[in-house]
Amino acid sequence: MPQLLITGGAGFIGSHSCLSFLEAGHNLVILDNYSNGSKEALKRVAQLVGLHDSKRLRLIRGDIRNKNDLDKAFTASDQPIEAVIHFAGLKAVSESFLDPLKYWDVNLSGSRSLLEAMLSYECKTIVFSSSATIYGCPQKIPIDETALVQPVNPYGHTKAAVERLLSDLAESQNGWRIASLRYFNPVGAHSSGVIGEDPNGLPNNLFPVVSQVAVGRIEELKVFGCDWSTPDGSAIRDFIHVVDLAEGHLAALEVLLREPPQMLTLNLGTGRGHSVLEVLNAFQKVSKRNIPYLIERRRPGDVACTVADSTMAEQRLGWKTKLNLFDMCKDAWNWQKMNPLGYQEK
Ligand SMILES: NC(=O)c1ccc[n+]([C@@H]2O[C@H](COP(=O)([O-])OP(=O)(O)OC[C@H]3O[C@@H](n4cnc5c(N)ncnc54)[C@H](O)[C@@H]3O)[C@@H](O)[C@H]2O)c1
């Protein structure tokens, strides 16, 4: 089985994907600086797989911008790294307005350093975490991959720039196998409740905030804008269960390794939109908790509605989401209930 390098494997999507890759038999090296991830998450992933062989899951604490750390990751195993799954990055839209330099540095310079290291270790297969945020304010819903890339926030600009860099690379040299996966809104947790989303500090995304309000860690949910042109006035998003998303990475890697070199650019979503207020109600029902909320002004860089057309991913990867909003709420709540303080080691 191929040896994979997973950058950002200790984070939310990374840890769930590590589980899927290990279950599929891959051996992993993780490179993470733990700025928003946790070693405990990976310990629990190993427990879930029943892993006793430390050679199947090697952890390197380090930064994707640092050449020495990248060298350590690429030489951690006696097997060459066959492919990289690149999750490491910063993802908070509001923070990206406050500190664009940091976002360009980690997301773009970090990706560039990683790609340079890949070239020097003769590894030309990469699955990249892109984002639906690169579509900005879409002209048409659902959004397919031919829609214009016109981000409306610095975070989105960095993701679009990495996509551009990847396609320039694919055109400049033979042999690159690239999948750029444009995620919609990843949420939920593994159904065991053993791993889940545990952001450092105050969470930004809807599900961790709702879960933390339900468990009493946060006082109330702020709903940003109830004057969007949507049926209930709150913004609509295409929420995708993180376990479905992890399976999408596995499917993408299999296609890259099986088919001739290519660059795949694919949306990963469910094709179904849910409003913020709809999620709130669903979560209240599942958790049987009251979730107080406050309507606030729209945030800069937000848009009314994003829903994926994932037909291309279904056709190219033979992958389809299986889990619905109820599963997302149930699993997110189960994780939060079992781990009110997240991984606790922080
Ligand atoms: N969660 C979302 O809503 C979402 C949506 C679209 C795209 N994405 C992208 O998917 C990827 C994973 O997202 P996530 O939700 O798991 O985020 P996360 O913050 O939970 O995980 C990112 C991981 O990368 C690590 N990391 C950050 N900077 C690093 C650096 N310089 N060197 C090494 N490690 C570093 C963090 O410690 C963390 O473990 C990110 O690139 C993000 O931009 C996320």
Short mmCIF file of N, CA and C in Angstrom, two decimals, residues 84-220:
data_model
loop_
_atom_site.label_atom_id
_atom_site.label_comp_id
_atom_site.label_asym_id
_atom_site.label_seq_id
_atom_site.Cartn_x
_atom_site.Cartn_y
_atom_site.Cartn_z
N VAL A 84 0.75 13.06 -1.58
CA VAL A 84 0.54 14.00 -0.46
C VAL A 84 -0.95 14.38 -0.42
N ILE A 85 -1.51 14.36 0.77
CA ILE A 85 -2.87 14.88 0.95
C ILE A 85 -2.68 16.15 1.77
N HIS A 86 -2.97 17.28 1.17
CA HIS A 86 -2.54 18.56 1.73
C HIS A 86 -3.70 19.33 2.37
N PHE A 87 -3.85 19.10 3.70
CA PHE A 87 -4.90 19.80 4.45
C PHE A 87 -4.37 21.04 5.16
N ALA A 88 -3.06 21.07 5.46
CA ALA A 88 -2.55 22.14 6.34
C ALA A 88 -2.86 23.51 5.77
N GLY A 89 -3.42 24.36 6.61
CA GLY A 89 -3.74 25.70 6.15
C GLY A 89 -4.57 26.42 7.18
N LEU A 90 -4.79 27.70 6.92
CA LEU A 90 -5.64 28.51 7.79
C LEU A 90 -6.97 28.71 7.08
N LYS A 91 -8.07 28.81 7.85
CA LYS A 91 -9.37 28.73 7.19
C LYS A 91 -10.43 29.72 7.67
N ALA A 92 -10.05 30.66 8.53
CA ALA A 92 -11.08 31.56 9.07
C ALA A 92 -11.20 32.83 8.22
N VAL A 93 -12.36 32.98 7.57
CA VAL A 93 -12.57 34.12 6.67
C VAL A 93 -12.34 35.44 7.40
N SER A 94 -12.93 35.59 8.61
CA SER A 94 -12.83 36.89 9.29
C SER A 94 -11.38 37.18 9.67
N GLU A 95 -10.65 36.16 10.12
CA GLU A 95 -9.24 36.38 10.48
C GLU A 95 -8.41 36.74 9.25
N SER A 96 -8.82 36.20 8.09
CA SER A 96 -8.04 36.47 6.88
C SER A 96 -8.14 37.94 6.47
N PHE A 97 -9.22 38.63 6.86
CA PHE A 97 -9.32 40.07 6.60
C PHE A 97 -8.38 40.84 7.53
N LEU A 98 -8.22 40.32 8.78
CA LEU A 98 -7.40 41.02 9.76
C LEU A 98 -5.91 40.80 9.52
N ASP A 99 -5.58 39.62 9.01
CA ASP A 99 -4.16 39.29 8.86
C ASP A 99 -3.91 38.57 7.52
N PRO A 100 -4.10 39.31 6.42
CA PRO A 100 -3.94 38.66 5.11
C PRO A 100 -2.53 38.11 4.89
N LEU A 101 -1.51 38.81 5.46
CA LEU A 101 -0.13 38.34 5.24
C LEU A 101 0.04 36.92 5.77
N LYS A 102 -0.53 36.69 6.97
CA LYS A 102 -0.42 35.35 7.58
C LYS A 102 -1.10 34.30 6.67
N TYR A 103 -2.25 34.67 6.11
CA TYR A 103 -2.97 33.72 5.26
C TYR A 103 -2.22 33.41 3.97
N TRP A 104 -1.66 34.47 3.35
CA TRP A 104 -0.88 34.23 2.13
C TRP A 104 0.38 33.43 2.46
N ASP A 105 0.95 33.70 3.63
CA ASP A 105 2.18 33.00 4.00
C ASP A 105 1.91 31.50 4.20
N VAL A 106 0.96 31.18 5.09
CA VAL A 106 0.72 29.76 5.39
C VAL A 106 0.11 29.05 4.18
N ASN A 107 -0.94 29.65 3.62
CA ASN A 107 -1.67 28.93 2.58
C ASN A 107 -0.94 28.89 1.24
N LEU A 108 -0.38 30.02 0.83
CA LEU A 108 0.29 29.99 -0.48
C LEU A 108 1.77 29.63 -0.35
N SER A 109 2.52 30.37 0.50
CA SER A 109 3.96 30.05 0.61
C SER A 109 4.14 28.64 1.15
N GLY A 110 3.28 28.24 2.09
CA GLY A 110 3.37 26.88 2.63
C GLY A 110 3.16 25.85 1.52
N SER A 111 2.17 26.08 0.68
CA SER A 111 1.90 25.13 -0.41
C SER A 111 3.06 25.11 -1.40
N ARG A 112 3.62 26.29 -1.66
CA ARG A 112 4.75 26.37 -2.61
C ARG A 112 5.95 25.57 -2.06
N SER A 113 6.24 25.74 -0.76
CA SER A 113 7.37 24.99 -0.16
C SER A 113 7.11 23.50 -0.24
N LEU A 114 5.88 23.13 0.03
CA LEU A 114 5.53 21.71 -0.01
C LEU A 114 5.74 21.16 -1.43
N LEU A 115 5.28 21.92 -2.44
CA LEU A 115 5.41 21.45 -3.83
C LEU A 115 6.88 21.34 -4.23
N GLU A 116 7.71 22.28 -3.74
CA GLU A 116 9.15 22.20 -4.03
C GLU A 116 9.74 20.93 -3.44
N ALA A 117 9.34 20.66 -2.18
CA ALA A 117 9.85 19.43 -1.53
C ALA A 117 9.35 18.21 -2.29
N MET A 118 8.11 18.23 -2.73
CA MET A 118 7.58 17.09 -3.49
C MET A 118 8.44 16.84 -4.72
N LEU A 119 8.79 17.93 -5.42
CA LEU A 119 9.60 17.76 -6.63
C LEU A 119 10.95 17.16 -6.28
N SER A 120 11.55 17.64 -5.17
CA SER A 120 12.89 17.12 -4.87
C SER A 120 12.83 15.67 -4.40
N TYR A 121 11.70 15.22 -3.91
CA TYR A 121 11.57 13.79 -3.53
C TYR A 121 10.81 12.99 -4.60
N GLU A 122 10.68 13.59 -5.77
CA GLU A 122 10.07 12.91 -6.92
C GLU A 122 8.67 12.39 -6.63
N CYS A 123 7.93 13.18 -5.93
CA CYS A 123 6.53 12.83 -5.66
C CYS A 123 5.67 13.85 -6.40
N LYS A 124 4.82 13.38 -7.29
CA LYS A 124 4.04 14.32 -8.11
C LYS A 124 2.53 14.05 -8.02
N THR A 125 2.13 13.51 -6.88
CA THR A 125 0.69 13.25 -6.71
C THR A 125 0.21 14.00 -5.46
N ILE A 126 -0.81 14.84 -5.64
CA ILE A 126 -1.29 15.64 -4.50
C ILE A 126 -2.81 15.82 -4.56
N VAL A 127 -3.40 15.68 -3.39
CA VAL A 127 -4.83 16.02 -3.23
C VAL A 127 -4.85 17.28 -2.38
N PHE A 128 -5.43 18.34 -2.91
CA PHE A 128 -5.39 19.65 -2.24
C PHE A 128 -6.76 20.05 -1.72
N SER A 129 -6.79 20.59 -0.48
CA SER A 129 -8.02 21.10 0.13
C SER A 129 -8.32 22.49 -0.40
N SER A 130 -9.17 22.56 -1.42
CA SER A 130 -9.63 23.87 -1.86
C SER A 130 -10.97 24.14 -1.19
N SER A 131 -11.64 25.18 -1.62
CA SER A 131 -12.85 25.57 -0.89
C SER A 131 -13.87 26.20 -1.84
N ALA A 132 -15.13 26.00 -1.53
CA ALA A 132 -16.21 26.62 -2.30
C ALA A 132 -16.17 28.14 -2.18
N THR A 133 -15.42 28.64 -1.19
CA THR A 133 -15.35 30.09 -1.01
C THR A 133 -14.72 30.76 -2.23
N ILE A 134 -14.01 30.00 -3.05
CA ILE A 134 -13.38 30.63 -4.23
C ILE A 134 -14.41 31.08 -5.27
N TYR A 135 -15.66 30.58 -5.15
CA TYR A 135 -16.69 31.01 -6.11
C TYR A 135 -17.25 32.40 -5.76
N GLY A 136 -16.95 32.90 -4.57
CA GLY A 136 -17.47 34.21 -4.18
C GLY A 136 -18.98 34.24 -4.20
N CYS A 137 -19.57 35.24 -4.89
CA CYS A 137 -21.04 35.34 -4.99
C CYS A 137 -21.45 34.68 -6.31
N PRO A 138 -21.86 33.43 -6.25
CA PRO A 138 -22.11 32.72 -7.50
C PRO A 138 -23.32 33.26 -8.27
N GLN A 139 -23.22 33.18 -9.60
CA GLN A 139 -24.30 33.68 -10.47
C GLN A 139 -25.45 32.68 -10.51
N LYS A 140 -25.11 31.40 -10.28
CA LYS A 140 -26.10 30.35 -10.50
C LYS A 140 -25.96 29.32 -9.39
N ILE A 141 -27.10 28.82 -8.89
CA ILE A 141 -27.12 27.77 -7.87
C ILE A 141 -27.87 26.58 -8.45
N PRO A 142 -27.44 25.34 -8.32
CA PRO A 142 -26.19 24.93 -7.71
C PRO A 142 -24.97 25.35 -8.56
N ILE A 143 -23.83 25.36 -7.87
CA ILE A 143 -22.59 25.83 -8.49
C ILE A 143 -21.83 24.65 -9.07
N ASP A 144 -21.53 24.71 -10.36
CA ASP A 144 -20.66 23.64 -10.89
C ASP A 144 -19.24 24.19 -11.09
N GLU A 145 -18.35 23.31 -11.51
CA GLU A 145 -16.93 23.68 -11.54
C GLU A 145 -16.60 24.68 -12.64
N THR A 146 -17.56 24.93 -13.56
CA THR A 146 -17.28 25.91 -14.62
C THR A 146 -17.59 27.33 -14.14
N ALA A 147 -18.17 27.46 -12.96
CA ALA A 147 -18.51 28.79 -12.45
C ALA A 147 -17.23 29.62 -12.28
N LEU A 148 -17.40 30.94 -12.39
CA LEU A 148 -16.23 31.82 -12.27
C LEU A 148 -15.60 31.72 -10.89
N VAL A 149 -14.27 31.75 -10.88
CA VAL A 149 -13.55 31.80 -9.59
C VAL A 149 -13.33 33.27 -9.29
N GLN A 150 -14.08 33.78 -8.31
CA GLN A 150 -13.95 35.22 -7.98
C GLN A 150 -14.19 35.40 -6.48
N PRO A 151 -13.19 35.00 -5.68
CA PRO A 151 -13.35 35.04 -4.22
C PRO A 151 -13.63 36.46 -3.71
N VAL A 152 -14.31 36.52 -2.56
CA VAL A 152 -14.62 37.84 -1.99
C VAL A 152 -13.95 38.03 -0.63
N ASN A 153 -12.98 37.18 -0.32
CA ASN A 153 -12.24 37.38 0.94
C ASN A 153 -10.81 36.87 0.76
N PRO A 154 -9.88 37.36 1.59
CA PRO A 154 -8.46 36.98 1.43
C PRO A 154 -8.23 35.47 1.53
N TYR A 155 -8.96 34.81 2.42
CA TYR A 155 -8.83 33.35 2.53
C TYR A 155 -9.10 32.70 1.16
N GLY A 156 -10.21 33.11 0.54
CA GLY A 156 -10.57 32.56 -0.78
C GLY A 156 -9.52 32.88 -1.83
N HIS A 157 -8.94 34.09 -1.74
CA HIS A 157 -7.89 34.44 -2.72
C HIS A 157 -6.71 33.48 -2.60
N THR A 158 -6.36 33.11 -1.35
CA THR A 158 -5.18 32.23 -1.20
C THR A 158 -5.48 30.84 -1.78
N LYS A 159 -6.72 30.37 -1.58
CA LYS A 159 -7.06 29.04 -2.11
C LYS A 159 -7.08 29.07 -3.65
N ALA A 160 -7.63 30.15 -4.21
CA ALA A 160 -7.66 30.27 -5.68
C ALA A 160 -6.23 30.34 -6.22
N ALA A 161 -5.35 31.02 -5.48
CA ALA A 161 -3.96 31.15 -5.95
C ALA A 161 -3.26 29.79 -5.95
N VAL A 162 -3.53 28.98 -4.93
CA VAL A 162 -2.89 27.65 -4.90
C VAL A 162 -3.43 26.80 -6.06
N GLU A 163 -4.73 26.90 -6.33
CA GLU A 163 -5.27 26.16 -7.48
C GLU A 163 -4.56 26.58 -8.77
N ARG A 164 -4.33 27.90 -8.92
CA ARG A 164 -3.65 28.43 -10.11
C ARG A 164 -2.23 27.86 -10.21
N LEU A 165 -1.55 27.86 -9.05
CA LEU A 165 -0.19 27.34 -9.00
C LEU A 165 -0.19 25.85 -9.41
N LEU A 166 -1.14 25.10 -8.91
CA LEU A 166 -1.20 23.68 -9.23
C LEU A 166 -1.46 23.47 -10.72
N SER A 167 -2.34 24.27 -11.30
CA SER A 167 -2.61 24.04 -12.72
C SER A 167 -1.44 24.51 -13.57
N ASP A 168 -0.73 25.56 -13.15
CA ASP A 168 0.48 25.96 -13.88
C ASP A 168 1.52 24.84 -13.84
N LEU A 169 1.66 24.22 -12.67
CA LEU A 169 2.62 23.11 -12.53
C LEU A 169 2.25 21.97 -13.46
N ALA A 170 0.95 21.61 -13.44
CA ALA A 170 0.48 20.47 -14.25
C ALA A 170 0.75 20.75 -15.73
N GLU A 171 0.66 22.03 -16.11
CA GLU A 171 0.90 22.35 -17.53
C GLU A 171 2.38 22.44 -17.87
N SER A 172 3.20 22.75 -16.86
CA SER A 172 4.62 22.97 -17.15
C SER A 172 5.42 21.68 -17.20
N GLN A 173 4.94 20.65 -16.50
CA GLN A 173 5.73 19.43 -16.40
C GLN A 173 4.83 18.22 -16.55
N ASN A 174 5.36 17.19 -17.18
CA ASN A 174 4.58 15.95 -17.27
C ASN A 174 4.55 15.25 -15.92
N GLY A 175 3.57 14.44 -15.74
CA GLY A 175 3.60 13.50 -14.62
C GLY A 175 2.83 13.91 -13.39
N TRP A 176 2.32 15.15 -13.34
CA TRP A 176 1.60 15.56 -12.13
C TRP A 176 0.21 14.93 -12.10
N ARG A 177 -0.12 14.42 -10.95
CA ARG A 177 -1.47 13.89 -10.68
C ARG A 177 -2.03 14.75 -9.55
N ILE A 178 -3.01 15.56 -9.87
CA ILE A 178 -3.49 16.56 -8.91
C ILE A 178 -5.00 16.50 -8.78
N ALA A 179 -5.47 16.50 -7.55
CA ALA A 179 -6.92 16.67 -7.34
C ALA A 179 -7.11 17.88 -6.45
N SER A 180 -7.81 18.86 -6.96
CA SER A 180 -8.14 20.03 -6.16
C SER A 180 -9.60 19.88 -5.78
N LEU A 181 -9.84 19.67 -4.49
CA LEU A 181 -11.20 19.36 -4.04
C LEU A 181 -11.80 20.60 -3.39
N ARG A 182 -12.87 21.08 -4.00
CA ARG A 182 -13.52 22.30 -3.49
C ARG A 182 -14.63 21.89 -2.51
N TYR A 183 -14.27 21.95 -1.22
CA TYR A 183 -15.24 21.52 -0.21
C TYR A 183 -16.29 22.60 -0.03
N PHE A 184 -17.51 22.16 0.25
CA PHE A 184 -18.54 23.10 0.64
C PHE A 184 -18.44 23.25 2.17
N ASN A 185 -19.41 22.89 2.98
CA ASN A 185 -19.25 23.18 4.42
C ASN A 185 -19.14 21.90 5.24
N PRO A 186 -17.91 21.48 5.54
CA PRO A 186 -17.71 20.23 6.26
C PRO A 186 -18.14 20.34 7.73
N VAL A 187 -18.93 19.40 8.19
CA VAL A 187 -19.43 19.43 9.57
C VAL A 187 -19.57 17.99 10.08
N GLY A 188 -20.04 17.86 11.33
CA GLY A 188 -20.30 16.54 11.90
C GLY A 188 -19.05 15.97 12.56
N ALA A 189 -19.08 14.68 12.81
CA ALA A 189 -17.98 14.01 13.50
C ALA A 189 -18.11 12.52 13.21
N HIS A 190 -17.08 11.77 13.59
CA HIS A 190 -17.17 10.32 13.42
C HIS A 190 -18.29 9.79 14.31
N SER A 191 -19.03 8.78 13.84
CA SER A 191 -20.23 8.33 14.57
C SER A 191 -19.89 7.75 15.95
N SER A 192 -18.62 7.37 16.17
CA SER A 192 -18.22 6.85 17.48
C SER A 192 -18.23 7.94 18.55
N GLY A 193 -18.13 9.19 18.13
CA GLY A 193 -17.98 10.31 19.08
C GLY A 193 -16.56 10.42 19.63
N VAL A 194 -15.65 9.62 19.10
CA VAL A 194 -14.27 9.61 19.62
C VAL A 194 -13.43 10.73 19.00
N ILE A 195 -13.70 11.05 17.72
CA ILE A 195 -13.02 12.21 17.10
C ILE A 195 -14.08 13.16 16.54
N GLY A 196 -13.70 14.44 16.49
CA GLY A 196 -14.65 15.45 16.01
C GLY A 196 -13.94 16.77 15.79
N GLU A 197 -14.70 17.83 15.75
CA GLU A 197 -14.12 19.15 15.48
C GLU A 197 -13.82 19.87 16.79
N ASP A 198 -12.57 20.30 16.96
CA ASP A 198 -12.16 20.92 18.21
C ASP A 198 -11.24 22.11 17.93
N PRO A 199 -11.82 23.21 17.40
CA PRO A 199 -10.95 24.35 17.05
C PRO A 199 -10.35 24.99 18.28
N ASN A 200 -9.16 25.56 18.11
CA ASN A 200 -8.53 26.32 19.19
C ASN A 200 -9.28 27.62 19.39
N GLY A 201 -9.45 28.04 20.61
CA GLY A 201 -10.08 29.33 20.89
C GLY A 201 -11.55 29.32 20.52
N LEU A 202 -12.07 30.53 20.27
CA LEU A 202 -13.50 30.64 19.93
C LEU A 202 -13.74 30.12 18.53
N PRO A 203 -14.71 29.20 18.37
CA PRO A 203 -14.93 28.69 17.02
C PRO A 203 -15.59 29.72 16.11
N ASN A 204 -15.37 29.58 14.80
CA ASN A 204 -15.95 30.50 13.81
C ASN A 204 -17.10 29.86 13.06
N ASN A 205 -17.03 28.55 12.89
CA ASN A 205 -18.00 27.88 12.03
C ASN A 205 -19.27 27.52 12.79
N LEU A 206 -20.38 27.40 12.04
CA LEU A 206 -21.69 27.22 12.65
C LEU A 206 -21.78 26.01 13.58
N PHE A 207 -21.36 24.84 13.08
CA PHE A 207 -21.59 23.63 13.89
C PHE A 207 -20.85 23.64 15.23
N PRO A 208 -19.54 23.95 15.25
CA PRO A 208 -18.88 23.98 16.56
C PRO A 208 -19.49 25.03 17.49
N VAL A 209 -19.95 26.14 16.93
CA VAL A 209 -20.56 27.16 17.81
C VAL A 209 -21.86 26.61 18.39
N VAL A 210 -22.72 26.07 17.51
CA VAL A 210 -24.01 25.53 17.98
C VAL A 210 -23.76 24.45 19.04
N SER A 211 -22.82 23.54 18.78
CA SER A 211 -22.54 22.45 19.73
C SER A 211 -22.06 23.01 21.06
N GLN A 212 -21.20 24.05 20.98
CA GLN A 212 -20.65 24.59 22.23
C GLN A 212 -21.69 25.40 22.99
N VAL A 213 -22.66 25.98 22.28
CA VAL A 213 -23.77 26.64 22.98
C VAL A 213 -24.59 25.56 23.68
N ALA A 214 -24.86 24.47 22.96
CA ALA A 214 -25.70 23.40 23.51
C ALA A 214 -25.09 22.80 24.78
N VAL A 215 -23.76 22.77 24.82
CA VAL A 215 -23.08 22.14 25.96
C VAL A 215 -22.74 23.18 27.05
N GLY A 216 -23.06 24.46 26.78
CA GLY A 216 -22.88 25.50 27.80
C GLY A 216 -21.53 26.18 27.79
N ARG A 217 -20.70 25.93 26.76
CA ARG A 217 -19.39 26.59 26.73
C ARG A 217 -19.49 27.99 26.16
N ILE A 218 -20.50 28.22 25.30
CA ILE A 218 -20.72 29.55 24.71
C ILE A 218 -22.15 29.94 25.06
N GLU A 219 -22.36 31.24 25.30
CA GLU A 219 -23.68 31.70 25.77
C GLU A 219 -24.76 31.60 24.69
N GLU A 220 -24.43 32.12 23.49
CA GLU A 220 -25.46 32.13 22.45
C GLU A 220 -24.82 32.08 21.07
#
